[in-house]
PDB file of C-alpha atoms in Angstrom:
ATOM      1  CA  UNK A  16      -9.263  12.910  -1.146  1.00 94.00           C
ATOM      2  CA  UNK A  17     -11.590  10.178  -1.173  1.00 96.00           C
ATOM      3  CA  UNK A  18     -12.180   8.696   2.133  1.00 97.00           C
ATOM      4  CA  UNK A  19     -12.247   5.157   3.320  1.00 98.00           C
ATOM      5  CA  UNK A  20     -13.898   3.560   5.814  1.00 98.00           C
ATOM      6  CA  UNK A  21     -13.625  -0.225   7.271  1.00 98.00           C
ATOM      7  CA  UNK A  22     -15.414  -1.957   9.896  1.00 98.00           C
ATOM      8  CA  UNK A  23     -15.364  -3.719  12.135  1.00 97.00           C
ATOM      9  CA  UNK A  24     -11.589  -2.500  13.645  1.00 97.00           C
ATOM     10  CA  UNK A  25     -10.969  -5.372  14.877  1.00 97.00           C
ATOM     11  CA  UNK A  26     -13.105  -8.631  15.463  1.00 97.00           C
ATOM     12  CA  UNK A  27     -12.098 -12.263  17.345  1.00 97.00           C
ATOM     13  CA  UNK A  28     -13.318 -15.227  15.419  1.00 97.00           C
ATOM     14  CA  UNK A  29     -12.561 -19.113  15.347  1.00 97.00           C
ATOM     15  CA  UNK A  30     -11.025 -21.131  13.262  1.00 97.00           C
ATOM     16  CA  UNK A  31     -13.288 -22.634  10.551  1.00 97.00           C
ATOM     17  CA  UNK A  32     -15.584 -19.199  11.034  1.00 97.00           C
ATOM     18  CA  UNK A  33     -16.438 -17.021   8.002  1.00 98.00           C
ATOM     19  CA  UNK A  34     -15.084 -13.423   8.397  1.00 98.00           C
ATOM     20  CA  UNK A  35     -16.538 -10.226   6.523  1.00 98.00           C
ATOM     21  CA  UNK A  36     -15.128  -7.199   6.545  1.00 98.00           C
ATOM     22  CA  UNK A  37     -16.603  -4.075   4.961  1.00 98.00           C
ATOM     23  CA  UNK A  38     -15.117  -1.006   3.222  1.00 98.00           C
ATOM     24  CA  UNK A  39     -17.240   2.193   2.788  1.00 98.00           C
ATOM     25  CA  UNK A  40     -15.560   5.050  -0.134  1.00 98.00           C
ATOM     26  CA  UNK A  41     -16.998   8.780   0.522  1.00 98.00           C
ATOM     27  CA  UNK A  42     -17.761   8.812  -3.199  1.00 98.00           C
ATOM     28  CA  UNK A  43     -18.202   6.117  -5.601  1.00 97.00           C
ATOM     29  CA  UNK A  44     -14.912   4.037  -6.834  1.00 97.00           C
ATOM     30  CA  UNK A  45     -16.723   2.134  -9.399  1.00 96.00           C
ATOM     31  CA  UNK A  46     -14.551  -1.329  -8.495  1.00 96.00           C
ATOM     32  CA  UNK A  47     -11.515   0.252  -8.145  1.00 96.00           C
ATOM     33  CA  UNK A  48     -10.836  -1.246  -4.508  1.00 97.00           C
ATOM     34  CA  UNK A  49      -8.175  -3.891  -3.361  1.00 97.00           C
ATOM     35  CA  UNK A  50      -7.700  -5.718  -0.334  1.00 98.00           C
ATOM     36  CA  UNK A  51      -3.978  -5.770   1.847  1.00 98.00           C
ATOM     37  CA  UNK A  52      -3.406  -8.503   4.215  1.00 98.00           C
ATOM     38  CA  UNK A  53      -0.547  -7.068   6.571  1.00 98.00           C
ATOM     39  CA  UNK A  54       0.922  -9.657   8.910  1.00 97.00           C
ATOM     40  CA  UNK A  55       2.992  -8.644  12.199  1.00 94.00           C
ATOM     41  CA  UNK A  56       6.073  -7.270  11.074  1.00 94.00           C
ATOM     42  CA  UNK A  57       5.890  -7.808   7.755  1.00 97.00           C
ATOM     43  CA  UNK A  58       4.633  -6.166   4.355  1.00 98.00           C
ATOM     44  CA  UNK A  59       1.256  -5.670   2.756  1.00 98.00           C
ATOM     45  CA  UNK A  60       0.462  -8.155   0.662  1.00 97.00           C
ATOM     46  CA  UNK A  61      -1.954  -7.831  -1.834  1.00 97.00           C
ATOM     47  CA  UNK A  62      -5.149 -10.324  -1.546  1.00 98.00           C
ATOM     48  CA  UNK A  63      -7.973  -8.869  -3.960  1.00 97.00           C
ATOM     49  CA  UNK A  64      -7.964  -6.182  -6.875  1.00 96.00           C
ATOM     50  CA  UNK A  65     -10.353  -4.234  -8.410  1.00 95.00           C
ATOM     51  CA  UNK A  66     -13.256  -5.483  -5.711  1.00 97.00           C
ATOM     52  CA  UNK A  67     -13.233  -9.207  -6.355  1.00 97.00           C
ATOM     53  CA  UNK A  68     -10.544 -10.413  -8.559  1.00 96.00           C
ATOM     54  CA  UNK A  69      -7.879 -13.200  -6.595  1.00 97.00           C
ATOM     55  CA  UNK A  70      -4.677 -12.061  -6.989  1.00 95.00           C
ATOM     56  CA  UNK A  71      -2.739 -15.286  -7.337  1.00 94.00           C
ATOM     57  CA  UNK A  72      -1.385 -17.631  -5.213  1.00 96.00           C
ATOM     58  CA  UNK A  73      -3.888 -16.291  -2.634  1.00 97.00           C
ATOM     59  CA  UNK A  74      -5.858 -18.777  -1.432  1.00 97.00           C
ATOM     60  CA  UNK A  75      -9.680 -19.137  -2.572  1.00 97.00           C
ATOM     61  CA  UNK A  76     -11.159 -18.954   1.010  1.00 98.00           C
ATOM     62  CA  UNK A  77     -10.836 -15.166   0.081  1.00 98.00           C
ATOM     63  CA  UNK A  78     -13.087 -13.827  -1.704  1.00 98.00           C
ATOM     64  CA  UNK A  79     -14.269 -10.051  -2.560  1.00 98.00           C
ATOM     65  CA  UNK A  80     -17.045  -8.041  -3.209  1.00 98.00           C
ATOM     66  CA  UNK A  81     -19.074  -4.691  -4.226  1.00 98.00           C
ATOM     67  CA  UNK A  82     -19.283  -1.757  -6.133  1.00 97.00           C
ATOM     68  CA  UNK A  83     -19.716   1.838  -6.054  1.00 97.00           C
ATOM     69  CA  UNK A  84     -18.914   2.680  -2.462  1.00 98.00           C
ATOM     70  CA  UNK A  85     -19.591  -0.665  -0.590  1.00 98.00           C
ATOM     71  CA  UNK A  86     -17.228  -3.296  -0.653  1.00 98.00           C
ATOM     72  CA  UNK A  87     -16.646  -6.535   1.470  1.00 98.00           C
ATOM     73  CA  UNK A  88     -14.045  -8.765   1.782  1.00 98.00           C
ATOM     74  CA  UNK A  89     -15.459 -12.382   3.368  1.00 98.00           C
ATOM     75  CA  UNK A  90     -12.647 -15.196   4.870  1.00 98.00           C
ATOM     76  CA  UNK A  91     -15.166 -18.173   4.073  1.00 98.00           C
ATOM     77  CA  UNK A  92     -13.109 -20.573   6.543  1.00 98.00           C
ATOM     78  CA  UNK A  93     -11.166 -18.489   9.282  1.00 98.00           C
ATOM     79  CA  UNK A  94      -7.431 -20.572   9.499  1.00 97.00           C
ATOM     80  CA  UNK A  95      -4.858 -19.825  12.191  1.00 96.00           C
ATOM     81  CA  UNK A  96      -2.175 -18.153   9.489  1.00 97.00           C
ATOM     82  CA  UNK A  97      -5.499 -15.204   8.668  1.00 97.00           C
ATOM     83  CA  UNK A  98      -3.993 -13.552  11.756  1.00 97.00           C
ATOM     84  CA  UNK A  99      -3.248 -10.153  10.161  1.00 98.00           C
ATOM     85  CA  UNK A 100      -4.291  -6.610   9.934  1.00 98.00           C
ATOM     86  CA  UNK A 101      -6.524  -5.992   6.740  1.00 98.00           C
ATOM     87  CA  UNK A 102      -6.519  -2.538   4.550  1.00 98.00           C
ATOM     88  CA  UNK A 103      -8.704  -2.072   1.810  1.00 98.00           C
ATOM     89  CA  UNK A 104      -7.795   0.713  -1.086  1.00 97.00           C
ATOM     90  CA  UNK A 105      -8.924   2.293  -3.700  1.00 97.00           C
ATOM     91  CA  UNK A 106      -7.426   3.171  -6.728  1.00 94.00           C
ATOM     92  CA  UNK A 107     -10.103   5.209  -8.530  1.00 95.00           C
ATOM     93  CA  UNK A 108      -8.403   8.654  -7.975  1.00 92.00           C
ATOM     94  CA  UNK A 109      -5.389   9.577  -6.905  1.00 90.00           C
ATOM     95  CA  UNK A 110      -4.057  10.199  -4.010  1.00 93.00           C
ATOM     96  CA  UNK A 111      -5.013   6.485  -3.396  1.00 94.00           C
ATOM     97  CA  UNK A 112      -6.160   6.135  -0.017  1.00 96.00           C
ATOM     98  CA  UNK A 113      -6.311   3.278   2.619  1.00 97.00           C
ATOM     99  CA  UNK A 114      -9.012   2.306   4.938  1.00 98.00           C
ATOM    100  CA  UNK A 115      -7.659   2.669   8.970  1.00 97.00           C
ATOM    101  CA  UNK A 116      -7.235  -1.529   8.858  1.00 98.00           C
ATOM    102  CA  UNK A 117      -9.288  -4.314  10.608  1.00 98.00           C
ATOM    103  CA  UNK A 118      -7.365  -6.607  12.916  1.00 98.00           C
ATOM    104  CA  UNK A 119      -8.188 -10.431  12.455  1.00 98.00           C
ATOM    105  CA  UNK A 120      -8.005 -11.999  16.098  1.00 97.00           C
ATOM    106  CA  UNK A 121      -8.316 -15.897  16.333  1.00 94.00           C
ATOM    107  CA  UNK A 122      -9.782 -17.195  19.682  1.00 92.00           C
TER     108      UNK A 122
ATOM    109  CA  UNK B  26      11.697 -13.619  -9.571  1.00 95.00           C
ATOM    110  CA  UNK B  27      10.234  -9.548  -8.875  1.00 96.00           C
ATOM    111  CA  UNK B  28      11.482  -8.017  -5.887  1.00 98.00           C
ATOM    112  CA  UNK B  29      11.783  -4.531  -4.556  1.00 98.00           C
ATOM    113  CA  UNK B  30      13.960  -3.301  -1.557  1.00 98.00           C
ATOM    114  CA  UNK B  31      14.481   0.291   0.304  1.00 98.00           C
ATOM    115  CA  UNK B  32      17.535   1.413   1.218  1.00 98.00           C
ATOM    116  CA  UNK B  33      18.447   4.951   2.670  1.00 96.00           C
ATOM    117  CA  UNK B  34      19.190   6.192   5.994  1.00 97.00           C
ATOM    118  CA  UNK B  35      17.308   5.123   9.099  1.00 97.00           C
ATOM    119  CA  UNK B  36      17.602   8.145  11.447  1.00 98.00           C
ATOM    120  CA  UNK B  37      17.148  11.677  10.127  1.00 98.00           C
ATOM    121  CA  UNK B  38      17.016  14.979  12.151  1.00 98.00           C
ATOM    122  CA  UNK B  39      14.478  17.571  12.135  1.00 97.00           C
ATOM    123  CA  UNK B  40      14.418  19.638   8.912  1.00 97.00           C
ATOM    124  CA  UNK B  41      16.458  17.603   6.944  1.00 98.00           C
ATOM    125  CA  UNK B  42      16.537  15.884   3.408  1.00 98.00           C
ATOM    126  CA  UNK B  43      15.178  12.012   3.570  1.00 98.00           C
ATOM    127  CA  UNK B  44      16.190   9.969   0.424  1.00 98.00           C
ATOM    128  CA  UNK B  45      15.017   7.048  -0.272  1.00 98.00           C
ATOM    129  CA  UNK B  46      16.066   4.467  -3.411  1.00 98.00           C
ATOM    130  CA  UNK B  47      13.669   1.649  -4.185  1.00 98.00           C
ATOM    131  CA  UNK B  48      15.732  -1.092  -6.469  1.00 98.00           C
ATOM    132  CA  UNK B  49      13.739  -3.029  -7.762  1.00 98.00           C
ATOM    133  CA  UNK B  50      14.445  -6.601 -10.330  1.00 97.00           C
ATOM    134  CA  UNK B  51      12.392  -8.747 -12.396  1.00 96.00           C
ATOM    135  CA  UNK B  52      10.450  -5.671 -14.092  1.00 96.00           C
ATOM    136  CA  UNK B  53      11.172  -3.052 -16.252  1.00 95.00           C
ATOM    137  CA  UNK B  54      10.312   0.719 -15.162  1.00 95.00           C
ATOM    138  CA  UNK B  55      10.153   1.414 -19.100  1.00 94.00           C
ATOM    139  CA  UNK B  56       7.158  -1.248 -19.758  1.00 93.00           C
ATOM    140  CA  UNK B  57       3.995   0.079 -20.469  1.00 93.00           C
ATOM    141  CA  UNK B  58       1.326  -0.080 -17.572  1.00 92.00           C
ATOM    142  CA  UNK B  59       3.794  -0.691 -15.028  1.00 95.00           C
ATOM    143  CA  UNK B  60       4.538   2.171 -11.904  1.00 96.00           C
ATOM    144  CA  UNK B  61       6.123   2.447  -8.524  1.00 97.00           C
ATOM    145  CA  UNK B  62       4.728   3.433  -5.985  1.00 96.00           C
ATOM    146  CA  UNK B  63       6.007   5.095  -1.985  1.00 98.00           C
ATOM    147  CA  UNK B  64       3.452   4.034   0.876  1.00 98.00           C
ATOM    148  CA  UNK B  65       4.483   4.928   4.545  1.00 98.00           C
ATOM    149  CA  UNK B  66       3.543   3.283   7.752  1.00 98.00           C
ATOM    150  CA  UNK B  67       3.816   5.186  11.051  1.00 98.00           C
ATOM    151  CA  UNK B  68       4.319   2.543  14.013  1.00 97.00           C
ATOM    152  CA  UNK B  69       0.925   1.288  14.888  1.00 95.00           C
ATOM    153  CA  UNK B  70      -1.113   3.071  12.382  1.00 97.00           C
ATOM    154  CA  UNK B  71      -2.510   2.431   9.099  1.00 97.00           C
ATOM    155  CA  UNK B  72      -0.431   3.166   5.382  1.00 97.00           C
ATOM    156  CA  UNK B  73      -0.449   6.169   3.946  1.00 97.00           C
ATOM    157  CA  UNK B  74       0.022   6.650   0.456  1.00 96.00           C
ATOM    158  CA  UNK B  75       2.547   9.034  -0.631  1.00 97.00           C
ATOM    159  CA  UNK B  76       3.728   9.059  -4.741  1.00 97.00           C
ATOM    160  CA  UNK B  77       3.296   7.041  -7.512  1.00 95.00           C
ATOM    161  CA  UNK B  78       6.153   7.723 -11.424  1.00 96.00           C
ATOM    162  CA  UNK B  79       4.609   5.441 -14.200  1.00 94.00           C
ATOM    163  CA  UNK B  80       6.345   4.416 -17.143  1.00 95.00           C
ATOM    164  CA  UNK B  81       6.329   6.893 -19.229  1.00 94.00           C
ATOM    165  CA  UNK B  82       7.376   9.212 -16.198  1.00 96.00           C
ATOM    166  CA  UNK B  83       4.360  10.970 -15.490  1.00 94.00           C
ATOM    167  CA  UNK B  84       4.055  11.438 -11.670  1.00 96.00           C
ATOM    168  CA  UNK B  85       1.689  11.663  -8.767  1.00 95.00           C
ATOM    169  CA  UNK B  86       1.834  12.912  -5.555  1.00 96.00           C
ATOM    170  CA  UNK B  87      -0.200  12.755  -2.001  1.00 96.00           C
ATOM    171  CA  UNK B  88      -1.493  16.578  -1.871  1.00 95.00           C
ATOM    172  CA  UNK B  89      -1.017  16.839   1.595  1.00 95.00           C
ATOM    173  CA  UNK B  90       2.755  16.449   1.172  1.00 97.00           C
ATOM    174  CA  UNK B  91       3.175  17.371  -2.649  1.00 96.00           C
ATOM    175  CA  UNK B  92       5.476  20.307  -1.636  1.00 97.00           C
ATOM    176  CA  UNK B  93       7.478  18.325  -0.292  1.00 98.00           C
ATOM    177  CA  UNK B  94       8.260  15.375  -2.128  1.00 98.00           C
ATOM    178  CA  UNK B  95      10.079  14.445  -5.468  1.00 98.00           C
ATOM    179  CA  UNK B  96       9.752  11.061  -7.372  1.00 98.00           C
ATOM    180  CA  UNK B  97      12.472   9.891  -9.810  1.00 98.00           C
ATOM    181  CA  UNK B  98      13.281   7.245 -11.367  1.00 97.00           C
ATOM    182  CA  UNK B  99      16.635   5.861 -13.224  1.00 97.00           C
ATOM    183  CA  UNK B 100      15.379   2.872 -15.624  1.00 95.00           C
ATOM    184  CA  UNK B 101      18.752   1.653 -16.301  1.00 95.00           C
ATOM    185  CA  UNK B 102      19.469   0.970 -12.817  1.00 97.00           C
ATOM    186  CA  UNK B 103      15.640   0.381 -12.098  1.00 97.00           C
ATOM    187  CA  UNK B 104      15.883   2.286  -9.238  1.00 98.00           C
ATOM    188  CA  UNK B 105      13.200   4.564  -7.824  1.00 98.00           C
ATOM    189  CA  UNK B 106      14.249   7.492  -5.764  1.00 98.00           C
ATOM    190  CA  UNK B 107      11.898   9.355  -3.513  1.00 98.00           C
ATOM    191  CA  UNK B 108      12.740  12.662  -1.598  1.00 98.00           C
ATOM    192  CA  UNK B 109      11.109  14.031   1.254  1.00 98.00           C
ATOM    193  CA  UNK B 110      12.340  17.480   2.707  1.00 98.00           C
ATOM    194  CA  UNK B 111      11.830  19.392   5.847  1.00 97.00           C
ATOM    195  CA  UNK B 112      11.607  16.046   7.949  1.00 98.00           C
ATOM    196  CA  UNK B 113       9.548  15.963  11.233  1.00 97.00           C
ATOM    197  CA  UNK B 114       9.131  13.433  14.089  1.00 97.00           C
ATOM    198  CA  UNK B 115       5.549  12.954  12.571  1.00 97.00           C
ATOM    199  CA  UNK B 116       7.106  11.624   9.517  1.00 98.00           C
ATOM    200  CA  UNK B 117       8.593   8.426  11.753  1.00 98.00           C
ATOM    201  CA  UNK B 118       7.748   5.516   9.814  1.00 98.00           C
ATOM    202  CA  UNK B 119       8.226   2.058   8.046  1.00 98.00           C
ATOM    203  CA  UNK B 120       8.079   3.336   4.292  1.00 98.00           C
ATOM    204  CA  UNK B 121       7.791   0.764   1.573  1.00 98.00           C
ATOM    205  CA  UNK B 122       8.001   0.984  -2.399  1.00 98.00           C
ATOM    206  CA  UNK B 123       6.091  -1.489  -4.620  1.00 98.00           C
ATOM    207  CA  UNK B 124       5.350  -1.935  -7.842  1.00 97.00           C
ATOM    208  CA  UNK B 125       2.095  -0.975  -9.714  1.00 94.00           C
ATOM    209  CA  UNK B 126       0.443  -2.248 -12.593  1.00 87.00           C
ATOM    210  CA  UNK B 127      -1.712  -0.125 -14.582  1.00 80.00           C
ATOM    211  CA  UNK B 128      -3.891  -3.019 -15.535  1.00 77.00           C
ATOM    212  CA  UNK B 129      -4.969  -3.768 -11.898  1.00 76.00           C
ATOM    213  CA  UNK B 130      -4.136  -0.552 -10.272  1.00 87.00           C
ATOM    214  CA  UNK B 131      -2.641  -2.199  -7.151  1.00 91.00           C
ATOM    215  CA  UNK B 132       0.277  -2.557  -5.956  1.00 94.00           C
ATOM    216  CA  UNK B 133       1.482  -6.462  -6.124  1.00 93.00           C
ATOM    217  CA  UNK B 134       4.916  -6.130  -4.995  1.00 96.00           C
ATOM    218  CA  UNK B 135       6.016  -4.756  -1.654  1.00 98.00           C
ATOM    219  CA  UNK B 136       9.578  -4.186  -0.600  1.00 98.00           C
ATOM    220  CA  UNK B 137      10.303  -5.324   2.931  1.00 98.00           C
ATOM    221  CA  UNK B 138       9.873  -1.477   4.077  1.00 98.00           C
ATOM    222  CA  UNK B 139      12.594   0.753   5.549  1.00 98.00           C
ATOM    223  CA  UNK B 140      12.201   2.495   9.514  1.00 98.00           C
ATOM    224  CA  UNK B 141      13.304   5.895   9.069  1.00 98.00           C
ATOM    225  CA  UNK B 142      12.914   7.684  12.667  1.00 98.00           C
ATOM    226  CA  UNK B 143      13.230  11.364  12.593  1.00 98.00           C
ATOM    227  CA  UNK B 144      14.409  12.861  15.948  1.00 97.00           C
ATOM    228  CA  UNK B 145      17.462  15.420  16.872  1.00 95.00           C
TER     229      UNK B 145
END
């Protein structure tokens, strides 16, 4: 299985900050790597596919990037409503596999 | 509209059968380029992928549980049905189903998820 790693876990930023979070693959995915936001309670929803395309309706302060086996996904304007857990996956090979999730904290 | 929701039982005991239907509207199961997918959830922890039946039926599984589950699907009822035997408290979870397209390889539509809790 390929394995994926995010950092940071979890992070505290204010509103109006710019957020990055980073996803490492064990092997290379070419771009095959999309981006969850999970809110409290609720279901994934998907933010980013295959490394930086906007899924839409999601707003453009979210953005993606990266290829191979380093990806990032960057908030560019923190808002109050970002409050989530984050997953990145990749779809390359199956069994598609999930990073452990970074929890977005807003001071 | 596309929506997706789980339905099966919420409390299973040790060793048994867990089957779970995904029904799903506003797609069609027999499009090209367009799957359904199983992720789980264990309280507090991160998904977990678990099976994926495309379109024209072929099927994948999670290796670490292949022997153990069966995907299905019934396109004229688009329903999904997934089937996980020999059930263990480990296997406690929120387990979704959402749809996959081919194109993107993501999944863009979640159901709401389903708790199953396995205890005796």
């Amino acid at each position: 299985d390929i394995q994926m790693t995010q950092s940071p876990s979890s992070l505290s930023a204010s509103v109006g900050d710019r957020v990055t979070i980073t996803c490492r693959s064990s092997q290379s995915i070419i771009s095959y790597l999309n981006w969850y936001q999970q809110k409290p309670g609720k279901a994934p929803k998907l933010l980013i596919y295959a490394a930086s395309n906007l899924q839409s309706g999601v707003p453009s302060r979210f953005s993606g990037s990266g290829s191979g086996t380093d990806f990032t996904l960057t908030i560019s304007s923190l808002q109050p409503e970002d409050l989530a857990t984050y997953y990145c996956e990749q779809s390359y090979s199956t069994p598609w596999t999930f990073g452990q999730g970074t929890k977005v904290e807003i001071k | 509209q596309i929506t997706l929701k789980e339905s099966g039982p919420t409390l299973v005991k040790p060793t048994q059968t867990l089957t779970l239907t995904c029904t799903f509207s506003g797609f069609s199961l027999s499009t090209s380029g367009v799957g359904v997918g199983w992720i789980r959830q264990p309280p507090g922890k991160a998904l977990e992928w678990l099976a994926l039946i495309y379109w024209d039926d072929d099927k994948r599984y999670s290796p670490s549980l292949k022997s153990r589950l069966t995907i299905t699907k019934d396109t004229s009822k688009n329903q999904v049905v997934l089937t996980m035997t020999n059930m263990d408290p480990v296997d406690t979870a929120t387990y979704y189903c959402a749809r996959m397209l081919a194109g993107s390889t993501s999944q863009d539509y979640w159901g709401q998820g389903t708790l199953v809790t396995v205890s005796s």
